[in-house]
Coordinates of C-alpha atoms in Angstrom, one line a residue:
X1 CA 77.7 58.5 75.7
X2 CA 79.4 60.1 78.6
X3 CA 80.6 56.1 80.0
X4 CA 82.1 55.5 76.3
X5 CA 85.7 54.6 76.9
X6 CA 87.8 57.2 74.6
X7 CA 89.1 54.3 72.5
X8 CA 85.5 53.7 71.6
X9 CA 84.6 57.9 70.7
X10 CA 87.9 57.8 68.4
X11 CA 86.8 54.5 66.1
X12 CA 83.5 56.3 66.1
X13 CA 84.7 59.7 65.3
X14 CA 87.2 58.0 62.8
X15 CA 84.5 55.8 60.8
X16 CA 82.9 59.8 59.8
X17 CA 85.9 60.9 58.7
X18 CA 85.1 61.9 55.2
X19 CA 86.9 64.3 53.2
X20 CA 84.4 64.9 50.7
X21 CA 82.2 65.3 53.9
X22 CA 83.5 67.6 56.7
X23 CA 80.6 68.0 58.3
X24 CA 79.6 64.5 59.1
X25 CA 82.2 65.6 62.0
X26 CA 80.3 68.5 63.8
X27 CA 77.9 67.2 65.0
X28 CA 80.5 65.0 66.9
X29 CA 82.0 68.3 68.2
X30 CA 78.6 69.0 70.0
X31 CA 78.2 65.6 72.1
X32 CA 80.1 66.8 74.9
X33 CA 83.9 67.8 76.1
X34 CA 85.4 64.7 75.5
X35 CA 83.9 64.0 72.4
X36 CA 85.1 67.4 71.2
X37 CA 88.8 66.7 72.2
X38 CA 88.8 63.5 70.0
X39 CA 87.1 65.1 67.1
X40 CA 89.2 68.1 67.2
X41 CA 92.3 66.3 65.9
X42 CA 90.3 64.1 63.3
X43 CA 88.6 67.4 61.6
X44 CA 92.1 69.5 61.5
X45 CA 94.5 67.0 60.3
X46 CA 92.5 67.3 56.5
X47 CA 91.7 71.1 56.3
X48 CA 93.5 71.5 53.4
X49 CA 92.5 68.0 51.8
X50 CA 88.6 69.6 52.1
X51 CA 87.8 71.0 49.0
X52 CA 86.7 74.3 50.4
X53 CA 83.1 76.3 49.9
X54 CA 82.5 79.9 49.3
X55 CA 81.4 81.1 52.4
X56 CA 83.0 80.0 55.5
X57 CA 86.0 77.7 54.4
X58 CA 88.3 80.6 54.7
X59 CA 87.9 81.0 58.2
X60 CA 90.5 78.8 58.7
X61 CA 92.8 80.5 57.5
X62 CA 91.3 83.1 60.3
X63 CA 92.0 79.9 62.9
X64 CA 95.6 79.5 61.9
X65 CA 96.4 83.3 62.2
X66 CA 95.6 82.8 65.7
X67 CA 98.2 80.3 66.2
X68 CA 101.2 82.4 64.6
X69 CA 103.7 83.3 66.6
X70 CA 103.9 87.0 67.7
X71 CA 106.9 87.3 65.2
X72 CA 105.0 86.5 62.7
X73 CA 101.4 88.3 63.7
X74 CA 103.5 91.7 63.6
X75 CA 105.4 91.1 60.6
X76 CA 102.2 90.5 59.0
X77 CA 100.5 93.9 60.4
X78 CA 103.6 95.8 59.4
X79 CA 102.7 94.7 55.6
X80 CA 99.2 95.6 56.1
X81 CA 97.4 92.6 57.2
X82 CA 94.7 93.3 59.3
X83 CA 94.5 90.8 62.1
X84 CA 91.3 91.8 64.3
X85 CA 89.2 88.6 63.7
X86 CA 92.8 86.5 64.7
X87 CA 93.5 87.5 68.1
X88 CA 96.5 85.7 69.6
X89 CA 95.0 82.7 71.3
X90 CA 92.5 79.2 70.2
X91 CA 91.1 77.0 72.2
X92 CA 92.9 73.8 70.4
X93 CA 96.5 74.1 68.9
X94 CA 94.8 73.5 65.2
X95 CA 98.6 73.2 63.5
X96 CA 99.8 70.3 65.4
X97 CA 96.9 68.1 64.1
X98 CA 97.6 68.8 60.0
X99 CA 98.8 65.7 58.4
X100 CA 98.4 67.0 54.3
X101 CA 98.8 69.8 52.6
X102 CA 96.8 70.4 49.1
X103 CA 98.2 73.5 47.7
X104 CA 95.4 74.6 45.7
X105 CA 93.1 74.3 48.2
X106 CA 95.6 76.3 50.4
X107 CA 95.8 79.2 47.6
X108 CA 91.6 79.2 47.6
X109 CA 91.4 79.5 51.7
X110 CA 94.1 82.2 51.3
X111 CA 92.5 84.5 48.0
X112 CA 88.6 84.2 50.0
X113 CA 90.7 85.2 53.4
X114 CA 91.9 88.2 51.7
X115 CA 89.1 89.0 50.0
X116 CA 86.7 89.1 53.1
X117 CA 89.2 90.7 55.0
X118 CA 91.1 93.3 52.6
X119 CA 90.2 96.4 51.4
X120 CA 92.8 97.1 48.5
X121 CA 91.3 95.0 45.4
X122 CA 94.5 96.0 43.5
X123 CA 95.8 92.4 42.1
X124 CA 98.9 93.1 42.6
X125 CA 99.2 94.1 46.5
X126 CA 96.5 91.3 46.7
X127 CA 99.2 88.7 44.7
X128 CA 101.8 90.1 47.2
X129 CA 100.0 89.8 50.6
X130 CA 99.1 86.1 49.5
X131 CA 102.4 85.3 48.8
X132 CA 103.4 86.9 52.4
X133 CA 100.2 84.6 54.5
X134 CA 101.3 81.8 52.4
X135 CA 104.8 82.2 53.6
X136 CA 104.0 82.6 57.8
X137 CA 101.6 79.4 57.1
X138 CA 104.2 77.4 56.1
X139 CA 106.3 78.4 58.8
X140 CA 103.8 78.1 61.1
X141 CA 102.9 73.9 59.6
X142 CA 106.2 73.4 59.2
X143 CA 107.3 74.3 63.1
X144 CA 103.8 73.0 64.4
X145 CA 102.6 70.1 62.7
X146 CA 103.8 66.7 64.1
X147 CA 103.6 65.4 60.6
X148 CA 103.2 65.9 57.2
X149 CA 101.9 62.8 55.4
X150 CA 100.6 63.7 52.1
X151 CA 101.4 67.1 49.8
X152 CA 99.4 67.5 46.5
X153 CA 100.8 70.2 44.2
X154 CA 98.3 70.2 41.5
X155 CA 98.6 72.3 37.9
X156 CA 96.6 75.0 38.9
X157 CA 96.2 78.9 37.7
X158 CA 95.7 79.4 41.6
X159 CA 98.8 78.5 42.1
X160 CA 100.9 81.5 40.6
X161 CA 100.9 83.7 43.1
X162 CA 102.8 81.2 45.1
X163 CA 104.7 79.4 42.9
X164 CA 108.3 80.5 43.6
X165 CA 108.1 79.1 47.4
X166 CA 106.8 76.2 46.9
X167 CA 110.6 74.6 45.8
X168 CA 112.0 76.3 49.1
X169 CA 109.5 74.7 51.8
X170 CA 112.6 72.9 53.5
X171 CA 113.8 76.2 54.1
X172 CA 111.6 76.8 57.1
X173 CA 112.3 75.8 60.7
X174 CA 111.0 72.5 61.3
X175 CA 110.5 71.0 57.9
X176 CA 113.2 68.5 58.5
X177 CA 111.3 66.8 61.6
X178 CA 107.9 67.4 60.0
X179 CA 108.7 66.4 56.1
X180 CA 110.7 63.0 57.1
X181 CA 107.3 61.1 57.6
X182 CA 106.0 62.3 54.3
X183 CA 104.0 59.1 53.0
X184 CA 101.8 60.3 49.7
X185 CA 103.2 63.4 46.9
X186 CA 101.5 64.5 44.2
X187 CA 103.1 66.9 42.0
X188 CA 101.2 68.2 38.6
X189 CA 103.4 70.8 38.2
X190 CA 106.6 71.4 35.7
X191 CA 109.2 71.8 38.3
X192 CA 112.6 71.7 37.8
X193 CA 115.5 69.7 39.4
X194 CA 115.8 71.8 42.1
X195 CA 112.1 71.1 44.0
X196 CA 113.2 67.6 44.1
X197 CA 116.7 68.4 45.3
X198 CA 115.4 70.2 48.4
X199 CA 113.1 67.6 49.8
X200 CA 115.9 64.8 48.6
X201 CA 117.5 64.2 51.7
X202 CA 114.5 64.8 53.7
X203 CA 111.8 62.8 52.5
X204 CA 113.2 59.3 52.2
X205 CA 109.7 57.3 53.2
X206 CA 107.4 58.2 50.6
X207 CA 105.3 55.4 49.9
X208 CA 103.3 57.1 46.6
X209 CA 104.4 58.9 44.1
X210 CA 102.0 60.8 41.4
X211 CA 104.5 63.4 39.2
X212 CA 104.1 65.0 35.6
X213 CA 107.5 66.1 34.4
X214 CA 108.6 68.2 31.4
X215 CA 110.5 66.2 28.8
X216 CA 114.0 68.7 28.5
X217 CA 114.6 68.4 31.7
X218 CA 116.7 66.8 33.8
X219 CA 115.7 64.3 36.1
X220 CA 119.0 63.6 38.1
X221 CA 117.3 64.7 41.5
X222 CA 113.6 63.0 40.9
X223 CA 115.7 59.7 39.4
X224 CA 117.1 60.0 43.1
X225 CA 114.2 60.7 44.8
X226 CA 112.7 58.1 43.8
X227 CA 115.6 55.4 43.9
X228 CA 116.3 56.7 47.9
X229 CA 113.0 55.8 49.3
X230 CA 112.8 52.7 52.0
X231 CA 109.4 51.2 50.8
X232 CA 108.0 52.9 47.6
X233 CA 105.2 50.9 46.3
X234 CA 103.2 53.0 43.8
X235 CA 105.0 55.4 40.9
X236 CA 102.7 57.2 38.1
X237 CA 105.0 59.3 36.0
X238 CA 103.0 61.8 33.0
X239 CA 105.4 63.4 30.4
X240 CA 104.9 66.4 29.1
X241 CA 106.9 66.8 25.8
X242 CA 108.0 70.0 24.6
X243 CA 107.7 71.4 21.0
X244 CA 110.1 74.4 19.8
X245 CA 108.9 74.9 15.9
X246 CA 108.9 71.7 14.5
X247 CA 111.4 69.6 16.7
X248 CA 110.5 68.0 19.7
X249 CA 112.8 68.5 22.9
X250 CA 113.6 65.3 24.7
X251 CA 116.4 63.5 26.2
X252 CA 117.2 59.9 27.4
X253 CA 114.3 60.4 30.8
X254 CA 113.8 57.1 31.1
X255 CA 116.8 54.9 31.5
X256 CA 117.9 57.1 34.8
X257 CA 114.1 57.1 35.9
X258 CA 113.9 53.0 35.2
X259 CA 117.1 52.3 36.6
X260 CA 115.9 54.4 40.2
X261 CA 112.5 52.1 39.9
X262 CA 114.5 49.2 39.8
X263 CA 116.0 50.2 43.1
X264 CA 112.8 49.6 44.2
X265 CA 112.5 46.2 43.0
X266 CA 111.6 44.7 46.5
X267 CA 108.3 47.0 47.5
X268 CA 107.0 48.7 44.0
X269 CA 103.4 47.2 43.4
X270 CA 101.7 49.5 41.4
X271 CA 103.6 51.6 38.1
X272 CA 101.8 53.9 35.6
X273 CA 103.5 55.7 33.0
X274 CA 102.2 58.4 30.4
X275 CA 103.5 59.5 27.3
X276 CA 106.9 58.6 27.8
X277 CA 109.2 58.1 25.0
X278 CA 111.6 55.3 24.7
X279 CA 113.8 56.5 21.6
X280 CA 117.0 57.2 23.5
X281 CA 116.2 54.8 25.8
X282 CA 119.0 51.6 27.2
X283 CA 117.4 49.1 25.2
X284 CA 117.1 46.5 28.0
X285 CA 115.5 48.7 30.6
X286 CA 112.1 47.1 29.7
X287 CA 113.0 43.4 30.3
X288 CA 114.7 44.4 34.0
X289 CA 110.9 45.1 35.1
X290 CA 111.1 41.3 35.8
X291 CA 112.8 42.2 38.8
X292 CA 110.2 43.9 40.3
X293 CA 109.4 40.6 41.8
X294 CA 105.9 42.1 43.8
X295 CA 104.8 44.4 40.8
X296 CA 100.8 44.1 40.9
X297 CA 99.6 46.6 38.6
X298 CA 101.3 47.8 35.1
X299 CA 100.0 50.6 33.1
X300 CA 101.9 52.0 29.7
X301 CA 99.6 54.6 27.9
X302 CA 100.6 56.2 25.3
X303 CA 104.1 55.8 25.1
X304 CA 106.2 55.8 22.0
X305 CA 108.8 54.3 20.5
X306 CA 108.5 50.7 22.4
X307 CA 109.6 49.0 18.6
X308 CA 113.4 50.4 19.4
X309 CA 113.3 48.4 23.2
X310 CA 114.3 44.3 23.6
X311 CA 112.1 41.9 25.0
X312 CA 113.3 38.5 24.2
X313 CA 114.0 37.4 27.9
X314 CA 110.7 39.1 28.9
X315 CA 108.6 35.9 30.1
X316 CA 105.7 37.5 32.2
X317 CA 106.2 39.7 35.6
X318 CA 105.8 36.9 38.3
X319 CA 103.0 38.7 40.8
X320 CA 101.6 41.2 38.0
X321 CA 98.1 40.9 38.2
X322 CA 96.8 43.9 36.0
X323 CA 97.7 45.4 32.9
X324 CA 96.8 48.2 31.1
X325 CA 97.5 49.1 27.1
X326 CA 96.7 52.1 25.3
X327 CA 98.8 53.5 22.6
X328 CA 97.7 56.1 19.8
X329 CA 96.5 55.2 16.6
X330 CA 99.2 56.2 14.4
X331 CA 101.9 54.8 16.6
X332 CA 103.6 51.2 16.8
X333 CA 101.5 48.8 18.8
X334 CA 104.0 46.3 20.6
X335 CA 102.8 42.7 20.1
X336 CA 105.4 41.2 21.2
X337 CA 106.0 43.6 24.8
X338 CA 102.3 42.7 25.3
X339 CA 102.4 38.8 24.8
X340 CA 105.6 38.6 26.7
X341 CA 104.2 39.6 30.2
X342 CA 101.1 37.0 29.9
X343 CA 101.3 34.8 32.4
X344 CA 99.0 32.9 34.5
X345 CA 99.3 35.5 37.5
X346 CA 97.2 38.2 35.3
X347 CA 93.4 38.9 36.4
X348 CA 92.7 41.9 34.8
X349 CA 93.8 43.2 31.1
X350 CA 92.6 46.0 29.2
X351 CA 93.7 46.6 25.7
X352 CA 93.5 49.6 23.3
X353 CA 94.1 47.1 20.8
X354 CA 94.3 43.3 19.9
X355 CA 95.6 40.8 17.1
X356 CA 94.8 37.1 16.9
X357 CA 98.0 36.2 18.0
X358 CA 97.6 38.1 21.6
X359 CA 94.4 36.7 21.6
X360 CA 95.9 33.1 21.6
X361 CA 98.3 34.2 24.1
X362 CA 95.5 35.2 26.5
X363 CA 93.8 31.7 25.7
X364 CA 96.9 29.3 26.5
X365 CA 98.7 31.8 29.0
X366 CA 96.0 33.6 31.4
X367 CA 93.6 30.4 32.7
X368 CA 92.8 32.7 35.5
X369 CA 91.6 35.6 33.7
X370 CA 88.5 37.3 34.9
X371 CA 88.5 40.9 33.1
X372 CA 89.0 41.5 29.9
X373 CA 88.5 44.7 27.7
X374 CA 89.0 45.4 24.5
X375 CA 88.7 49.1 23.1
X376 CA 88.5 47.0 19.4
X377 CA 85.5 44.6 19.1
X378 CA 86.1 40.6 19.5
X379 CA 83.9 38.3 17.9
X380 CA 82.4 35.3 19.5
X381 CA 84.2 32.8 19.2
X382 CA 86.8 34.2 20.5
X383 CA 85.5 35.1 23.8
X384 CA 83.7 31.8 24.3
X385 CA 87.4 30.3 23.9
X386 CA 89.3 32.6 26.5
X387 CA 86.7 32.4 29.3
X388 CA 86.4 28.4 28.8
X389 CA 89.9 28.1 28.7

């Protein structure tokens, strides 16, 4: 093991890099020096992707402490943080190497940290001094860390105590160099316009995004967020809408957000969206999806108001190869949106619901089908004519 050229220790070390399993990297640590410098890097970059335990994860937390800047250390101590198990020194700078940033798992390091190392169990100086290690953290990631290349902002109670920052991580030294190579962002969380604003002219080559959004409000920024971005290939957007008495709050989401995918006609491959409602919508913005010329994978669940939208020039998505259906049992079920993107591209369809006539449209326009589900049953006949089609 001690000949191993280093290229060969890194595809090693890299082929047990598991983030559901940590550990399958330690005992890599313990092979020798050099196997410990290349492991190092590979164990670090995901400490915050790990979902952490109850007994040693926050130690990390203990790690990056150590790494602070002096500045930081004191200003820390002066607010009562006792630093004794961070002295001022590590044997690996442990920031460089992070590469994503899951803020739940963040808040959970940060709570057990403070609990093991605090005295005062009064919630609210607790709720204060995480707000204050959250804050130096990001400093520290945001100055330190080469790159960040995935955030996940889940909908979390954990979350509260740092909620406020989270819109104002640009603010930090750093964030500009460290942010630009963002490449994955997952946000479950009801921001407003302004989260979006702030990583807007920052974060131009994300290459996922996964958001839930509230229905009143506006989407200006996340309609430009989204339309900025060099090579965007996978959207999922959830709606959440909002109920005051016994109206509904909504606005006209969708035409900005479907006009911004549409500026990523030439690289979106995979689009998802939940619970969005089309009432106010432009009444073509359906049909333009046709332009998405290397759209692969198509999900609509649960949207409403679909009847109100044209698709008479709607003739199939050319690469779509999977779609998904599900719409709720009271609501409209669009035949005619569903028999117009059948083409002889698709491989995979699942369907909350069927008619005869979308079952003749499988039969003459999907030869190359090889999945088909049906949440409503489908008698034999049937099935023996699709798949011998």
């Amino acid at each position: 093991m001690k000949n191993f050229p280093t290229e060969v220790v890194q595809r090693i070390v890299s082929n047990l890099q598991d983030v559901k399993n940590p550990h399958y990297l330690f005992s890599t640590l313990m092979v020798n020096k050099e196997w410990c410098k290349v492991s190092v890097p590979y164990l670090w970059e995901l400490t915050l992707d790990y979902i952490p335990d109850k007994y040693n994860s926050y130690k990390c937390i203990i790690t990056y402490l150590s790494n602070a800047e002096e500045s930081s250390r004191n200003f820390l101590r002066n607010h009562g943080m006792d630093l004794l198990t961070s002295p001022p020194w590590s044997t690996f700078n442990y920031p460089t190497y992070l590469t994503s940033i899951n803020y739940h798992h963040l808040a959970i390091l940060i709570q057990s940290y403070l609990s093991k190392t605090n005295d005062d169990n009064n919630d609210d100086f607790i709720s204060a001094k995480e707000r204050l290690i959250f804050q130096e953290l990001f400093k520290l990631f945001m100055k330190k860390s080469k790159y960040i290349k995935k955030i996940t902002i889940p909908d979390t109670i954990n979350l509260d105590g740092i909620m406020e920052d989270i819109p104002f991580i640009t603010r930090y030294n750093g964030a500009s160099k460290c942010l630009r190579g963002l490449k994955e962002f997952y946000c479950y969380w009801n921001f407003n316009g302004s989260f979006y604003k702030s990583i807007l002219n920052i974060c131009k080559n994300i290459q996922i995004i996964k958001i839930y959004i509230d229905a009143y409000y506006d989407v200006e920024y996340l309609s430009k967020l989204i339309s900025i971005q060099s090579n965007l290939k996978q959207l999922k957007i959830e709606v959440q809408e909002i109920t005051v008495g016994s109206s509904i709050i909504i606005n006209d989401y969708c035409t900005p957000i479907f006009n911004s995918i549409l500026d990523q006609k030439n690289s979106i491959q995979k689009l998802e969206l939940i619970n969005f409602s089309f009432q106010f919508a432009d009444k073509e913005i359906f049909e333009k999806l046709i332009n998405c010329k290397y759209l692969r994978f198509l999900s609509i669940y649960k949207c409403k108001f679909l009847e109100s939208l044209n698709f008479s020039s709607l003739n199939g998505i050319p690469s779509l190869e999977e779609f998904y259906y599900c719409h709720k049992i009271d609501d409209y079920f669009p035949e005619n949106l569903i028999i117009s993107l059948f083409h002889s591209n698709l491989r995979k369809i699942k369907l909350s619901f069927h008619t005869m006539n979308i079952i003749e449209a499988i039969i003459i326009n999907c030869p190359n089908l090889e999945i088909l589900k049906l949440s409503t049953s489908l008698n034999r006949k049937n099935i023996l004519d699709i798949f011998s089609s």
